[in-house]
C-alpha positions as CSV (number, residue, x, y, z in Angstrom):
1,M,0.0,0.0,0.0
2,T,1.5,3.3,-1.1
3,K,1.9,6.0,1.6
4,W,1.0,9.3,-0.1
5,I,2.8,12.3,1.3
6,A,1.5,15.0,-0.9
7,E,-1.6,15.6,-3.0
8,T,-3.1,18.4,-5.0
9,A,-5.9,18.8,-7.5
10,F,-6.4,20.6,-10.8
11,D,-9.6,21.2,-12.8
12,C,-9.1,20.2,-16.4
13,I,-11.0,20.4,-19.6
14,D,-10.2,17.7,-22.2
15,P,-10.0,18.5,-25.9
16,K,-13.7,17.6,-26.4
17,G,-14.8,20.2,-23.7
18,K,-15.5,17.7,-20.8
19,R,-14.5,19.2,-17.4
20,F,-13.0,16.9,-14.8
21,R,-10.8,16.9,-11.7
22,A,-7.2,15.6,-11.9
23,V,-5.5,14.6,-8.7
24,A,-1.7,14.5,-8.4
25,R,-0.2,12.4,-5.7
26,I,3.4,11.7,-4.6
27,G,4.4,8.8,-2.4
28,L,7.0,8.5,0.4
29,P,10.5,8.2,-1.2
30,T,12.2,4.9,-0.4
31,T,15.6,3.4,-1.1
32,V,15.7,0.2,-3.1
33,P,18.6,-1.9,-1.7
34,R,21.6,-2.9,-3.7
35,Q,21.0,-6.1,-5.8
36,G,23.9,-7.9,-7.4
37,K,25.7,-5.6,-9.8
38,F,23.0,-2.9,-9.3
39,S,23.6,-0.2,-6.7
40,A,20.9,1.0,-4.4
41,Y,18.7,3.8,-5.8
42,G,15.8,6.0,-4.8
43,R,12.2,5.4,-5.7
44,C,9.1,7.5,-5.4
45,A,5.5,6.6,-6.3
46,V,3.6,9.2,-8.4
47,M,0.3,9.4,-10.2
48,V,-2.0,12.0,-11.9
49,E,-5.4,10.4,-11.7
50,P,-7.1,9.9,-14.2
51,L,-4.4,10.8,-16.7
52,V,-1.6,8.6,-15.4
53,S,-1.9,5.6,-13.1
54,E,0.5,4.9,-10.2
55,R,4.1,4.3,-11.2
56,A,7.5,4.8,-9.8
57,A,10.0,7.6,-10.5
58,G,13.5,6.3,-9.8
59,G,16.7,8.3,-9.2
60,N,20.2,8.1,-7.7
61,D,18.7,8.7,-4.2
62,Q,15.4,9.5,-2.5
63,F,15.9,13.3,-3.2
64,Q,16.4,12.8,-6.9
65,A,13.4,10.4,-7.1
66,L,11.2,13.0,-5.4
67,C,12.4,15.7,-7.8
68,L,11.7,13.3,-10.8
69,A,8.2,12.5,-9.4
70,L,7.4,16.3,-9.4
71,D,8.8,16.6,-12.9
72,M,6.6,13.7,-14.1
73,I,3.5,15.5,-12.8
74,R,4.6,18.7,-14.7
75,K,5.3,16.8,-17.9
76,T,2.0,14.9,-17.7
77,L,0.1,18.2,-17.4
78,K,2.2,19.8,-20.1
79,T,1.5,16.9,-22.5
80,F,-2.2,17.0,-21.7
81,A,-2.2,20.8,-22.6
82,A,-0.1,20.2,-25.7
83,Q,-2.7,17.7,-26.9
84,G,-5.5,20.3,-26.6
85,G,-6.4,20.0,-22.9
86,R,-6.6,22.9,-20.4
87,V,-5.5,22.9,-16.7
88,F,-7.0,25.3,-14.2
89,F,-6.5,26.2,-10.5
90,P,-9.2,24.3,-8.6
91,Q,-12.8,25.7,-8.8
92,T,-11.7,28.5,-11.1
93,D,-11.3,29.3,-14.8
94,T,-7.8,30.6,-14.1
95,P,-5.1,28.6,-16.0
96,I,-2.2,27.1,-14.1
97,D,1.3,28.2,-15.1
98,L,2.8,24.8,-15.8
99,D,6.3,26.3,-15.7
100,D,5.8,27.7,-12.2
101,P,7.7,25.5,-9.6
102,S,4.6,25.5,-7.3
103,F,1.9,25.2,-10.1
104,C,0.5,28.6,-9.2
105,P,-2.2,30.1,-11.5
106,Y,-1.6,32.9,-13.8
107,L,-3.0,36.2,-12.6
108,D,-6.6,36.6,-13.5
109,L,-6.8,39.9,-15.4
110,R,-10.6,40.0,-15.2
111,Q,-10.4,40.0,-11.4
112,L,-7.7,42.6,-11.3
113,Q,-9.6,44.9,-13.7
114,N,-12.9,44.5,-11.8
115,H,-11.4,44.9,-8.4
116,N,-12.3,48.1,-6.6
117,K,-9.2,50.3,-7.0
118,K,-7.8,51.4,-3.7
119,H,-5.7,54.5,-3.9
120,V,-2.5,54.5,-1.9
121,T,-1.4,57.7,-0.5
122,R,2.2,58.2,0.3
123,K,3.5,60.5,2.9
124,S,6.0,63.0,1.6
125,R,9.3,63.2,3.4
């Protein structure tokens, strides 16, 4: 049984216009022991449901495996977008910046334009 250590969700629209929720999960990194000629290596479970089922990202150590698991999530979402899908911040129509390290959304210009403008007064010196 995989122990998931991190989870987040994205709202997606597939190329046919169907909206759905994608859930990305990363498992607890582990070390696979040395076997014969093969040295020990890191492994981390990762999935983006329903786009990619659970699989392992492997690296030189646990840290690299964790980094590669995050990279796999990013590449999965980028591939989905390249094939005509769209990825949004949950419960919004604001697209995710898939190059942002923390998957933050782009600024929503509609909200910024419609927001009541507050004037800032500065004290002169």
